[in-house]
Short mmCIF file of C-alpha atoms in Angstrom, two decimals:
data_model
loop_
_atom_site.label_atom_id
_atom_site.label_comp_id
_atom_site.label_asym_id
_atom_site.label_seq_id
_atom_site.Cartn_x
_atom_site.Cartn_y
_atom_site.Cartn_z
CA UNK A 1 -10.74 19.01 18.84
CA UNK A 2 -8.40 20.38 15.94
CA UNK A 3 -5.48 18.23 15.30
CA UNK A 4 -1.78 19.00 15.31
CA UNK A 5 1.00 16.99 14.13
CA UNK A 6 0.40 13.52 15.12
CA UNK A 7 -2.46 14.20 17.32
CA UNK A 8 -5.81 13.05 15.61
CA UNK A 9 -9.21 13.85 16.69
CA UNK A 10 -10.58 10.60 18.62
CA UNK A 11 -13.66 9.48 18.97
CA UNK A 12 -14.44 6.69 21.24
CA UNK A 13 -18.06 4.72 21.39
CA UNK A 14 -19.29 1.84 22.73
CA UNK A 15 -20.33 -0.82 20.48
CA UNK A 16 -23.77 -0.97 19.08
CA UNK A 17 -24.13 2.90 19.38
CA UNK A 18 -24.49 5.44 16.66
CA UNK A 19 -21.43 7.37 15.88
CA UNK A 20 -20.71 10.69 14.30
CA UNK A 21 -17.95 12.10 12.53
CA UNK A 22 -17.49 15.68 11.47
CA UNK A 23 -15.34 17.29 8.83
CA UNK A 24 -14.90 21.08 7.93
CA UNK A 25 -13.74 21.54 4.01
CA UNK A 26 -11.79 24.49 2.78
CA UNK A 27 -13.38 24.99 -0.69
CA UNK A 28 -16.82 26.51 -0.89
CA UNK A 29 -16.68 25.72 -5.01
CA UNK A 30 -16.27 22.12 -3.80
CA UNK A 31 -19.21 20.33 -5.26
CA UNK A 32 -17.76 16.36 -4.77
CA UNK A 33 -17.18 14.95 -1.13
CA UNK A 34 -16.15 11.75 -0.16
CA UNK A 35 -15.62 9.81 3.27
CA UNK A 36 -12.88 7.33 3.37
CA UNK A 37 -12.03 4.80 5.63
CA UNK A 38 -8.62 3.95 6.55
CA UNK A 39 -7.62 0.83 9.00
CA UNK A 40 -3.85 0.79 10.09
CA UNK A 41 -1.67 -0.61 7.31
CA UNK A 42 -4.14 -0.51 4.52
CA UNK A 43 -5.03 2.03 1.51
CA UNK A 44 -8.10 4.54 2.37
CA UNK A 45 -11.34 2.96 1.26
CA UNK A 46 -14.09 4.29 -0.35
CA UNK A 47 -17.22 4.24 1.99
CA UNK A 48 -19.69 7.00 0.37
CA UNK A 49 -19.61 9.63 -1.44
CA UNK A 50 -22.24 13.02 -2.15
CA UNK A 51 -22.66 15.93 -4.52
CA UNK A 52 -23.23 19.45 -3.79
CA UNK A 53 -26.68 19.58 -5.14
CA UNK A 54 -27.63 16.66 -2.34
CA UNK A 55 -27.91 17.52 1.83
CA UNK A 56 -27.95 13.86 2.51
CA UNK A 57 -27.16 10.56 1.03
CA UNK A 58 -27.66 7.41 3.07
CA UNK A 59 -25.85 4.00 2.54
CA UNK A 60 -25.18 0.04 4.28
CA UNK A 61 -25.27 1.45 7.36
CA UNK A 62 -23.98 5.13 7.05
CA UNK A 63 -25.51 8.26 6.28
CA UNK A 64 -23.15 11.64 4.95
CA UNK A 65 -25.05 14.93 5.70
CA UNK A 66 -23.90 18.20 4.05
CA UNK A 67 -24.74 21.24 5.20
CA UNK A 68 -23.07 23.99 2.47
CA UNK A 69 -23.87 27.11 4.45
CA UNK A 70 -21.46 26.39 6.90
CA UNK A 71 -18.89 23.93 4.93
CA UNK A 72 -19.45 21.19 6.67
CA UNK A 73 -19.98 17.19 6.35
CA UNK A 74 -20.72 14.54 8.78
CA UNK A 75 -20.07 10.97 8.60
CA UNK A 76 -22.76 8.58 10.63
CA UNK A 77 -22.51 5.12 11.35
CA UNK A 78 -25.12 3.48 12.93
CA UNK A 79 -25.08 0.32 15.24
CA UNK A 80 -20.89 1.12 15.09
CA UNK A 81 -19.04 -1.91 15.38
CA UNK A 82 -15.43 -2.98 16.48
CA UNK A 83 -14.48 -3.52 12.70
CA UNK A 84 -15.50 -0.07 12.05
CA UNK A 85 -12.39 1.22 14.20
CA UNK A 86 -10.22 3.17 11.95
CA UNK A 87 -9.08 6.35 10.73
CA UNK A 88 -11.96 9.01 9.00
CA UNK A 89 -11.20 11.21 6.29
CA UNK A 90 -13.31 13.46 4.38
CA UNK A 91 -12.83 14.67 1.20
CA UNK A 92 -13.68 17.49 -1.49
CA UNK A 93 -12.92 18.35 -5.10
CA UNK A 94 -14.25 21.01 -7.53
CA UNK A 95 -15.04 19.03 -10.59
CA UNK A 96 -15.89 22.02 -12.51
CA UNK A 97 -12.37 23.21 -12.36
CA UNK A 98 -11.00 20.92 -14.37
CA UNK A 99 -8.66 19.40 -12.09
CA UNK A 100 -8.46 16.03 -10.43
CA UNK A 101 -7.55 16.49 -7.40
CA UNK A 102 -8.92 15.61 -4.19
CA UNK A 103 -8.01 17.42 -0.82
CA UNK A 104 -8.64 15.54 2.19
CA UNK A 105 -8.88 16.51 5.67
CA UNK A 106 -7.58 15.57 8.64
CA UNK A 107 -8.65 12.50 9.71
CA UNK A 108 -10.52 11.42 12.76
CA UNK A 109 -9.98 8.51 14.62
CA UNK A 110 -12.66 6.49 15.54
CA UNK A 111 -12.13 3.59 18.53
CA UNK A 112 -15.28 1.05 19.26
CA UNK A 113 -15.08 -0.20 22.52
CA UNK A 114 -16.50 -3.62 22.64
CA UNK B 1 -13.92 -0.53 -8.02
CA UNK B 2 -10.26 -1.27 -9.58
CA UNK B 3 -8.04 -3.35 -8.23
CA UNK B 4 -4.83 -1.44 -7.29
CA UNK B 5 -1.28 -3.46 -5.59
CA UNK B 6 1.49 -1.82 -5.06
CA UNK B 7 5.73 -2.77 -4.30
CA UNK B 8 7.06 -2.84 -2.14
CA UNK B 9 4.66 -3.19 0.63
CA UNK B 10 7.36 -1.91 2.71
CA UNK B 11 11.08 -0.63 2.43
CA UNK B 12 13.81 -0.06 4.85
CA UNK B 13 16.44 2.60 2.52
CA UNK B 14 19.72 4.33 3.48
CA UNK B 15 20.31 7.71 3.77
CA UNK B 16 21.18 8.88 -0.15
CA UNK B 17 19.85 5.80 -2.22
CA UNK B 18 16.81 5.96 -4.21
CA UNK B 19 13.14 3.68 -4.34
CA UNK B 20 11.56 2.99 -7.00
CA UNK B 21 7.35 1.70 -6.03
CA UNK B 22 5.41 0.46 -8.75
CA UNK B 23 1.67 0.37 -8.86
CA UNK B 24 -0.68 -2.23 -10.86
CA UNK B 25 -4.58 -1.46 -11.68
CA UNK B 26 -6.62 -4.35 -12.67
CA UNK B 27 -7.89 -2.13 -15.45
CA UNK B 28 -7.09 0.49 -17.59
CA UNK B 29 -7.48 3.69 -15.85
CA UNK B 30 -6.78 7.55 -17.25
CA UNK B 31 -5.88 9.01 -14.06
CA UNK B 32 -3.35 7.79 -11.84
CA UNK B 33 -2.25 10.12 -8.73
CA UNK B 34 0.73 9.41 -5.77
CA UNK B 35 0.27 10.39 -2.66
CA UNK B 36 2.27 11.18 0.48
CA UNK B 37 0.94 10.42 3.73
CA UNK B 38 3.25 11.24 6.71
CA UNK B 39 2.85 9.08 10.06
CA UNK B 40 -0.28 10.17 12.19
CA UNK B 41 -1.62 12.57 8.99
CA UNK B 42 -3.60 13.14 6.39
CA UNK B 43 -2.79 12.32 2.43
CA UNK B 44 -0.95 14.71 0.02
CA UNK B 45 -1.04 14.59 -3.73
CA UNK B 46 2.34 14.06 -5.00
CA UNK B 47 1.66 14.31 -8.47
CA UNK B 48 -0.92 13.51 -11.15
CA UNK B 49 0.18 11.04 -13.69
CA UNK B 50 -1.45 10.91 -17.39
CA UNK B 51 -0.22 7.90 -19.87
CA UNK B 52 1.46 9.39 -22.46
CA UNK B 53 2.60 12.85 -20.81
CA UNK B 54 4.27 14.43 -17.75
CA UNK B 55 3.16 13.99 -14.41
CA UNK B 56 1.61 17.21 -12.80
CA UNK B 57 3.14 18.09 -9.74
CA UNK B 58 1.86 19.89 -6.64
CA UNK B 59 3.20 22.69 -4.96
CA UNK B 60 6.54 21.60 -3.27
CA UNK B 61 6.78 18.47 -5.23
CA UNK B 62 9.56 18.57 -7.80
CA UNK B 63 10.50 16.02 -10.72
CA UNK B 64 13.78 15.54 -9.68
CA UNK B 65 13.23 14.21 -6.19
CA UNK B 66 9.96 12.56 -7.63
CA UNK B 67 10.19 11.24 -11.07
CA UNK B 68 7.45 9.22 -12.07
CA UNK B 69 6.85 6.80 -15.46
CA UNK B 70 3.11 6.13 -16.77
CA UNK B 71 4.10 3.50 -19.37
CA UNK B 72 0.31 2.40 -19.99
CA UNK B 73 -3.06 2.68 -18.83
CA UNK B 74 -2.69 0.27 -15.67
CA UNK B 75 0.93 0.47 -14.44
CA UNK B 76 3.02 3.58 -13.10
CA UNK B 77 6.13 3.83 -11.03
CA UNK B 78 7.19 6.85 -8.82
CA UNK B 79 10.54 7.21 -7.84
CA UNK B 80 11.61 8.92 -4.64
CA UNK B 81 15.21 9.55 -5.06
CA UNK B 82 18.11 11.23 -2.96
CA UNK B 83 16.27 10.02 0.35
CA UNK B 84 16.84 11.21 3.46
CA UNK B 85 14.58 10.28 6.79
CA UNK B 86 12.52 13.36 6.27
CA UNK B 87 11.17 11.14 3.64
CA UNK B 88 9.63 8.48 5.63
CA UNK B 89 6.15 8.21 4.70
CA UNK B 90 3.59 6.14 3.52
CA UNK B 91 3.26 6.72 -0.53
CA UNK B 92 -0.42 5.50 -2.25
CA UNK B 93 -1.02 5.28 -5.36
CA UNK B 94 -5.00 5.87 -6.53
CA UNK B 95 -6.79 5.74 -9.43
CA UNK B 96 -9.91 7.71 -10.77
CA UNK B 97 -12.55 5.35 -11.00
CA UNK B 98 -16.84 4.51 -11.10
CA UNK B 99 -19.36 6.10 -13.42
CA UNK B 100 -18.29 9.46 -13.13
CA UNK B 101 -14.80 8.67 -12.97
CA UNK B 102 -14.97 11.53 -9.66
CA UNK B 103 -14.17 8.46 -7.17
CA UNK B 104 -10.65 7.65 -6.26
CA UNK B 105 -9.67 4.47 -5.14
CA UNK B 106 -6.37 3.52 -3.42
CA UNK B 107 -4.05 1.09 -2.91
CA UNK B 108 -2.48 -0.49 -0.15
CA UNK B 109 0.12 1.56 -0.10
CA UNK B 110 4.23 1.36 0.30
CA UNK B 111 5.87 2.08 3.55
CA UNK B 112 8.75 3.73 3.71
CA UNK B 113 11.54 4.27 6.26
CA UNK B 114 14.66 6.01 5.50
CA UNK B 115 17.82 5.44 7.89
#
């Protein structure tokens, strides 16, 4: 569900199983998108990253799909384990207009149970 | 990936007084951003911050309650000044970074409480 305030999206799974994460983006010039990871107390880490001109990009263990038509980007992680628990956020830029920033989304939280 | 710390890691600040976080890259970097991140939310871009220039700053963002410094390539300091709690936050710095410089890393980040 949408989030509010301090209410994140959570997604709970049970160790070992595949999980997915979904992210809407605002910008349909967007051409950059990135997934970060974000455990409590830390920075957001970079996990993977995907152009515009790509639907799919897979790495260690996670796959980002992007699907244009609709604005939307998913986040899989297979085999999910407890370390992977954290906070999800996608985000997009438009390189081509010559600004740096990146908006992000709202997060989802993701909970492994063991 | 660059290396980015950040102090404080944390900060407890009175109503009224001013912070000052500084933020260290491993390497020399041309774009350096802040960000606000409010408990339970997503990240906001403070300001962009360019060595040798003015920061750019985002829509409801303003130099005076904000100022930052960009000295050199790998160190820059923003300054949140006049506090009250409605500034309680989290505030990461990042860095543009990898082979396309389109990547942002982050640092840890500097938690703030105002009283």
């Amino acid at each position: 569900g949408e989030s509010v305030g301090l209410h994140l999206p959570t997604l709970s799974v049970q160790e070992g199983d595949n999980s997915i994460i979904n992210c809407a983006y605002s910008n349909s010039a967007s051409d950059y998108f990135i997934w970060y990871k974000q455990e409590s107390g830390k920075g957001p880490q970079f996990i993977i990253d995907i152009r515009s001109n790509m639907d799919k990009r897979q790495g260690q263990r996670v796959t980002v799909l992007l699907n244009k038509t609709v604005k939307h980007l998913s986040l899989q992680i297979a085999a999910t384990q407890p370390g992977d628990s954290a906070v999800y956020f996608c985000a997009e830029k438009e390189t081509g207009a010559g600004s740096y920033q990146l908006t992000f989304g709202k997060g989802t939280k993701l909970s492994v149970i063991p | 990936s660059a290396v980015i710390s950040q102090k404080p890691s944390r900060d407890i600040c009175q109503r009224g007084t001013s912070l000052t976080i500084q933020c260290q890259v491993d390497s020399q970097v041309t774009m350096m951003f802040w960000y606000r991140q409010q408990p339970g939310q997503s990240l906001t871009l403070i300001a962009t911050a360019n060595q040798g220039s003015e920061a750019t700053y985002e829509s409801g963002f303003v130099i005076d309650k904000f100022p930052i410094s960009r000295p050199n390539l790998t160190f820059s300091t923003l300054t949140v000044s006049n506090m009250s709690p409605e500034d309680s936050s989290i505030y990461l710095c990042s860095v543009d970074s990898g082979p396309s410089y389109n990547e942002q890393f982050f640092g840890p980040g500097t938690r703030l409480t105002v009283l």
